[in-house]
Short mmCIF file of C-alpha atoms in Angstrom, two decimals:
data_model
loop_
_atom_site.label_atom_id
_atom_site.label_comp_id
_atom_site.label_asym_id
_atom_site.label_seq_id
_atom_site.Cartn_x
_atom_site.Cartn_y
_atom_site.Cartn_z
CA MET D 1 -28.21 -39.20 -2.02
CA PHE D 2 -29.20 -39.96 1.55
CA PHE D 3 -25.75 -40.91 2.83
CA THR D 4 -23.76 -37.70 2.52
CA GLU D 5 -22.70 -35.04 5.02
CA GLU D 6 -25.54 -32.81 3.79
CA SER D 7 -28.06 -35.52 4.69
CA LEU D 8 -26.87 -35.72 8.31
CA PRO D 9 -29.86 -33.90 9.94
CA LEU D 10 -32.45 -36.35 8.61
CA HIS D 11 -30.71 -39.31 10.30
CA GLN D 12 -31.01 -37.83 13.82
CA SER D 13 -34.71 -38.42 14.54
CA ASP D 14 -35.84 -41.24 16.84
CA ASP D 15 -37.68 -42.86 13.90
CA GLN D 16 -34.52 -43.00 11.80
CA ILE D 17 -32.35 -44.23 14.68
CA THR D 18 -34.88 -47.04 15.24
CA ARG D 19 -34.45 -48.05 11.59
CA GLN D 20 -30.68 -47.89 11.91
CA PHE D 21 -30.77 -50.48 14.71
CA SER D 22 -33.34 -52.56 12.81
CA SER D 23 -30.90 -52.72 9.90
CA LYS D 24 -28.91 -55.31 11.87
CA GLU D 25 -31.78 -57.75 11.25
CA VAL D 26 -31.65 -57.40 7.46
CA VAL D 27 -30.18 -60.22 5.37
CA LEU D 28 -29.20 -59.74 1.73
CA SER D 29 -29.80 -62.52 -0.75
CA SER D 30 -27.63 -60.68 -3.29
CA PHE D 31 -25.25 -57.73 -3.19
CA ASP D 32 -23.66 -55.78 -6.05
CA LYS D 33 -20.93 -53.52 -4.69
CA ALA D 34 -20.16 -51.91 -8.05
CA ALA D 35 -23.80 -51.04 -8.68
CA MET D 36 -24.28 -50.14 -4.99
CA SER D 37 -27.47 -52.19 -4.80
CA GLY D 38 -28.81 -55.34 -3.26
CA ILE D 39 -31.84 -57.57 -2.82
CA SER D 40 -33.01 -58.51 0.64
CA SER D 41 -34.06 -61.98 1.72
CA THR D 42 -37.61 -60.56 1.66
CA GLU D 43 -37.07 -59.67 -2.02
CA HIS D 44 -36.87 -55.91 -1.67
CA PHE D 45 -34.65 -54.20 -4.23
CA ILE D 46 -32.40 -51.72 -2.45
CA THR D 47 -30.23 -48.79 -3.53
CA LEU D 48 -28.83 -45.87 -1.59
CA SER D 49 -31.60 -43.62 -2.87
CA ALA D 50 -34.64 -45.92 -2.77
CA CYS D 51 -36.06 -49.25 -1.67
CA SER D 52 -39.06 -51.23 -2.89
CA CYS D 53 -40.31 -51.84 0.66
CA LEU D 54 -43.52 -50.31 2.00
CA ASP D 55 -41.68 -48.25 4.61
CA PHE D 56 -39.67 -46.30 2.03
CA SER D 57 -42.63 -46.03 -0.34
CA THR D 58 -44.66 -44.44 2.46
CA ARG D 59 -42.09 -42.20 4.13
CA LYS D 60 -39.55 -41.47 1.37
CA LEU D 61 -36.80 -41.66 3.98
CA PRO D 62 -34.09 -44.31 4.47
CA CYS D 63 -35.50 -47.63 5.66
CA LYS D 64 -33.72 -50.42 7.51
CA HIS D 65 -32.81 -52.09 4.21
CA MET D 66 -31.08 -48.94 2.96
CA TYR D 67 -29.12 -48.55 6.19
CA HIS D 68 -28.01 -52.16 5.89
CA LEU D 69 -26.86 -51.60 2.31
CA ALA D 70 -25.03 -48.43 3.35
CA SER D 71 -23.19 -50.38 6.04
CA LYS D 72 -22.16 -53.02 3.47
CA LEU D 73 -20.78 -50.20 1.32
CA ASP D 74 -18.90 -48.65 4.28
CA LEU D 75 -21.04 -45.52 4.23
CA PHE D 76 -22.74 -46.13 7.57
CA LYS D 77 -21.63 -47.83 10.77
CA PHE D 78 -22.21 -48.06 14.51
CA SER D 79 -19.43 -46.82 16.77
CA SER D 80 -18.00 -49.56 18.94
CA ASN D 81 -18.58 -47.82 22.31
CA GLN D 82 -16.54 -50.52 23.96
CA ARG D 83 -16.07 -50.55 27.70
CA SER D 84 -12.51 -50.12 28.90
CA LEU D 85 -10.44 -52.60 30.89
CA GLU D 86 -8.67 -49.62 32.48
CA LEU D 87 -10.60 -48.51 35.55
CA ILE D 88 -11.04 -44.88 36.56
CA ALA D 89 -8.92 -45.48 39.68
CA ASP D 90 -6.79 -48.05 41.44
CA PHE D 91 -9.07 -49.83 43.92
CA SER D 92 -6.58 -52.46 45.05
CA ASP D 93 -6.83 -51.22 48.67
CA GLY D 94 -10.62 -51.05 48.60
CA PHE D 95 -10.78 -47.30 47.91
CA ALA D 96 -9.96 -45.03 44.95
CA LYS D 97 -6.24 -44.39 45.35
CA ASP D 98 -5.10 -40.73 45.57
CA TRP D 99 -8.62 -39.31 45.23
CA LYS D 100 -9.66 -36.33 47.33
CA PHE D 101 -12.54 -38.38 48.75
CA ALA D 102 -12.31 -42.02 49.78
CA ILE D 103 -14.60 -43.81 47.33
CA PRO D 104 -15.12 -47.48 48.25
CA THR D 105 -15.58 -50.39 45.88
CA SER D 106 -19.23 -50.50 46.97
CA SER D 107 -19.68 -47.45 44.69
CA PHE D 108 -18.64 -49.34 41.55
CA ALA D 109 -22.16 -49.16 40.08
CA ALA D 110 -22.31 -45.36 40.56
CA LEU D 111 -18.97 -45.10 38.73
CA ASP D 112 -20.17 -47.43 35.93
CA ILE D 113 -17.67 -50.14 36.86
CA LEU D 114 -19.29 -53.47 36.05
CA TRP D 115 -18.42 -57.13 35.89
CA THR D 116 -18.51 -57.89 32.17
CA PRO D 117 -18.10 -61.20 30.32
CA ARG D 118 -15.01 -61.13 28.11
CA VAL D 119 -13.21 -63.83 26.15
CA SER D 120 -10.36 -65.12 28.27
CA GLN D 121 -6.96 -64.55 26.65
CA SER D 122 -5.81 -67.93 27.91
CA GLU D 123 -8.88 -69.64 26.45
CA LYS D 124 -9.25 -67.45 23.36
CA SER D 125 -9.10 -70.39 20.96
CA LYS D 126 -12.05 -71.99 22.75
CA GLY D 127 -14.07 -68.80 22.93
CA ASP D 128 -14.57 -69.25 26.68
CA LYS D 129 -15.53 -66.14 28.63
CA GLU D 130 -14.59 -64.84 32.04
CA LEU D 131 -15.99 -61.99 34.14
CA VAL D 132 -13.72 -58.96 34.33
CA LEU D 133 -14.23 -55.44 35.68
CA THR D 134 -14.76 -52.89 32.91
CA GLN D 135 -15.15 -49.11 32.95
CA GLY D 136 -17.90 -47.08 31.31
CA SER D 137 -18.85 -43.42 31.64
CA LEU D 138 -22.59 -43.62 32.43
CA TYR D 139 -22.20 -42.31 35.99
CA ASN D 140 -25.29 -42.55 38.18
CA PHE D 141 -24.97 -41.72 41.88
CA GLN D 142 -27.80 -42.30 44.34
CA SER D 143 -29.47 -39.89 46.76
CA GLY D 144 -28.50 -40.45 50.38
CA SER D 145 -24.95 -41.62 49.56
CA VAL D 146 -22.21 -40.18 51.78
CA TYR D 147 -18.53 -39.87 50.88
CA TYR D 148 -15.76 -38.94 53.32
CA ASP D 149 -12.28 -37.60 52.65
CA THR D 150 -10.66 -40.43 54.58
CA SER D 151 -11.12 -44.18 54.48
CA LEU D 152 -10.91 -44.24 58.28
CA ALA D 153 -14.38 -42.73 58.43
CA TYR D 154 -15.81 -45.98 57.03
CA GLN D 155 -14.00 -48.10 59.61
CA LYS D 156 -14.56 -46.29 62.91
CA SER D 157 -17.49 -45.13 65.00
CA TRP D 158 -18.91 -41.73 64.09
CA LYS D 159 -17.44 -40.08 67.19
CA GLU D 160 -13.98 -41.46 66.46
CA ALA D 161 -14.24 -40.74 62.71
CA LEU D 162 -14.86 -37.03 63.31
CA SER D 163 -11.30 -36.66 64.57
CA TYR D 164 -10.02 -37.74 61.14
CA ILE D 165 -12.61 -36.22 58.76
CA GLN D 166 -11.97 -32.78 57.31
CA GLN D 167 -14.94 -32.76 54.94
CA PHE D 168 -17.61 -35.03 53.56
CA VAL D 169 -20.53 -34.92 51.16
CA GLN D 170 -24.07 -36.24 51.35
CA ILE D 171 -26.11 -36.48 48.18
CA LYS D 172 -29.53 -34.84 48.55
CA SER D 173 -31.04 -35.57 45.13
CA VAL D 174 -30.07 -36.71 41.66
CA THR D 175 -31.46 -36.79 38.15
CA PRO D 176 -30.25 -39.85 36.23
CA SER D 177 -27.73 -39.86 33.42
CA SER D 178 -28.92 -41.53 30.24
CA PRO D 179 -27.37 -42.67 26.96
CA LYS D 180 -28.48 -40.93 23.78
CA GLN D 181 -27.99 -42.03 20.20
CA THR D 182 -26.77 -39.47 17.73
CA VAL D 183 -25.42 -39.64 14.19
CA LEU D 184 -22.14 -38.01 13.21
CA PHE D 185 -20.31 -37.61 9.91
CA ASP D 186 -16.78 -38.89 10.33
CA ASN D 187 -14.14 -39.64 7.69
CA GLY D 188 -16.66 -39.85 4.87
CA LEU D 189 -19.29 -41.99 6.55
CA LEU D 190 -22.28 -41.67 8.84
CA VAL D 191 -21.67 -43.05 12.34
CA ASN D 192 -24.37 -43.92 14.85
CA SER D 193 -22.73 -43.04 18.15
CA THR D 194 -23.75 -43.14 21.81
CA THR D 195 -23.40 -39.92 23.80
CA ILE D 196 -24.37 -39.41 27.42
CA SER D 197 -26.78 -36.85 28.79
CA TYR D 198 -25.52 -36.39 32.34
CA GLY D 199 -27.98 -35.85 35.16
CA VAL D 200 -27.50 -33.40 38.03
CA VAL D 201 -26.28 -34.16 41.55
CA THR D 202 -27.36 -31.88 44.39
CA PHE D 203 -25.36 -32.47 47.55
CA SER D 204 -24.46 -31.03 50.93
CA LEU D 205 -20.79 -30.28 51.48
CA PHE D 206 -19.85 -30.50 55.16
CA LYS D 207 -16.63 -29.36 56.78
CA VAL D 208 -15.64 -30.52 60.25
CA ASP D 209 -14.50 -28.02 62.85
CA PRO D 210 -11.08 -29.34 63.97
CA ILE D 211 -11.50 -27.85 67.46
CA THR D 212 -15.00 -29.03 68.34
CA GLN D 213 -14.76 -32.04 66.03
CA SER D 214 -18.31 -31.49 64.85
CA PRO D 215 -19.74 -30.80 61.36
CA LEU D 216 -20.27 -27.15 60.43
CA PRO D 217 -23.50 -26.09 58.67
CA PRO D 218 -23.30 -27.49 55.12
CA LYS D 219 -23.13 -25.65 51.82
CA ILE D 220 -25.48 -26.88 49.12
CA LYS D 221 -23.76 -27.60 45.82
CA LYS D 222 -24.98 -28.76 42.43
CA CYS D 223 -23.16 -30.22 39.43
CA THR D 224 -23.57 -32.80 36.67
CA GLN D 225 -22.82 -36.44 37.41
CA ASN D 226 -19.57 -36.45 35.43
CA HIS D 227 -18.38 -33.28 37.18
CA PHE D 228 -19.28 -34.86 40.51
CA VAL D 229 -16.82 -37.65 39.69
CA GLU D 230 -14.13 -35.04 39.04
CA PHE D 231 -14.99 -33.31 42.32
CA LEU D 232 -14.62 -36.56 44.26
CA LYS D 233 -11.30 -37.14 42.52
CA THR D 234 -9.73 -33.68 42.74
CA GLY D 235 -11.81 -31.58 45.15
CA GLN D 236 -12.34 -29.04 42.36
CA LEU D 237 -16.00 -28.34 41.63
CA GLN D 238 -17.58 -27.13 38.39
CA GLU D 239 -21.11 -26.17 39.41
CA VAL D 240 -24.13 -25.86 37.15
#
């Protein structure tokens, strides 16, 4: 059997993940749940252990038709990976409330906060959609970005701002975060799930001398993109 916990390693390759997504295109002309078999609209006979299509005949590994059958039998599924309506912070005043650093709404993209079409609750019966802010976790900051520990620094001249700033960061370089598909075995079925490979943020951490009101020589820090978010929120840094 291909759809057991023991078979998990063979489903992880890029070739198999491609076939898992292609399974969404498959249409069955007949389906026998008791016999755990089906016939595709292209007249391929499918079971959980074999398929009459050329792909399976050549590779002897699950094809898109077999993944589709497995999903019909509740042995394989895609995780929902839905974006959340709950944002990572309260931005009602234009900045992340109670964070160590003042992160403005202009950094929404870096924090994976996006305007997303959703069905309006008030118009649910009509299926109409509205744009709402949703939260993901694919954080991607940009080199050159600067974040201060006070919102006043964004509103005043540099000379004036230095009397309020205690510390600030400037991003020197980044490697991007990227989504990665993986297959897990969960509650008796195979699940195609999206995980995130977080890139690295290298940044300069400046402190401001309260007497001279000028930046001290910076310390160079490095952490993953998700840990950079935690640093901006709490001031606690987990370096790589």
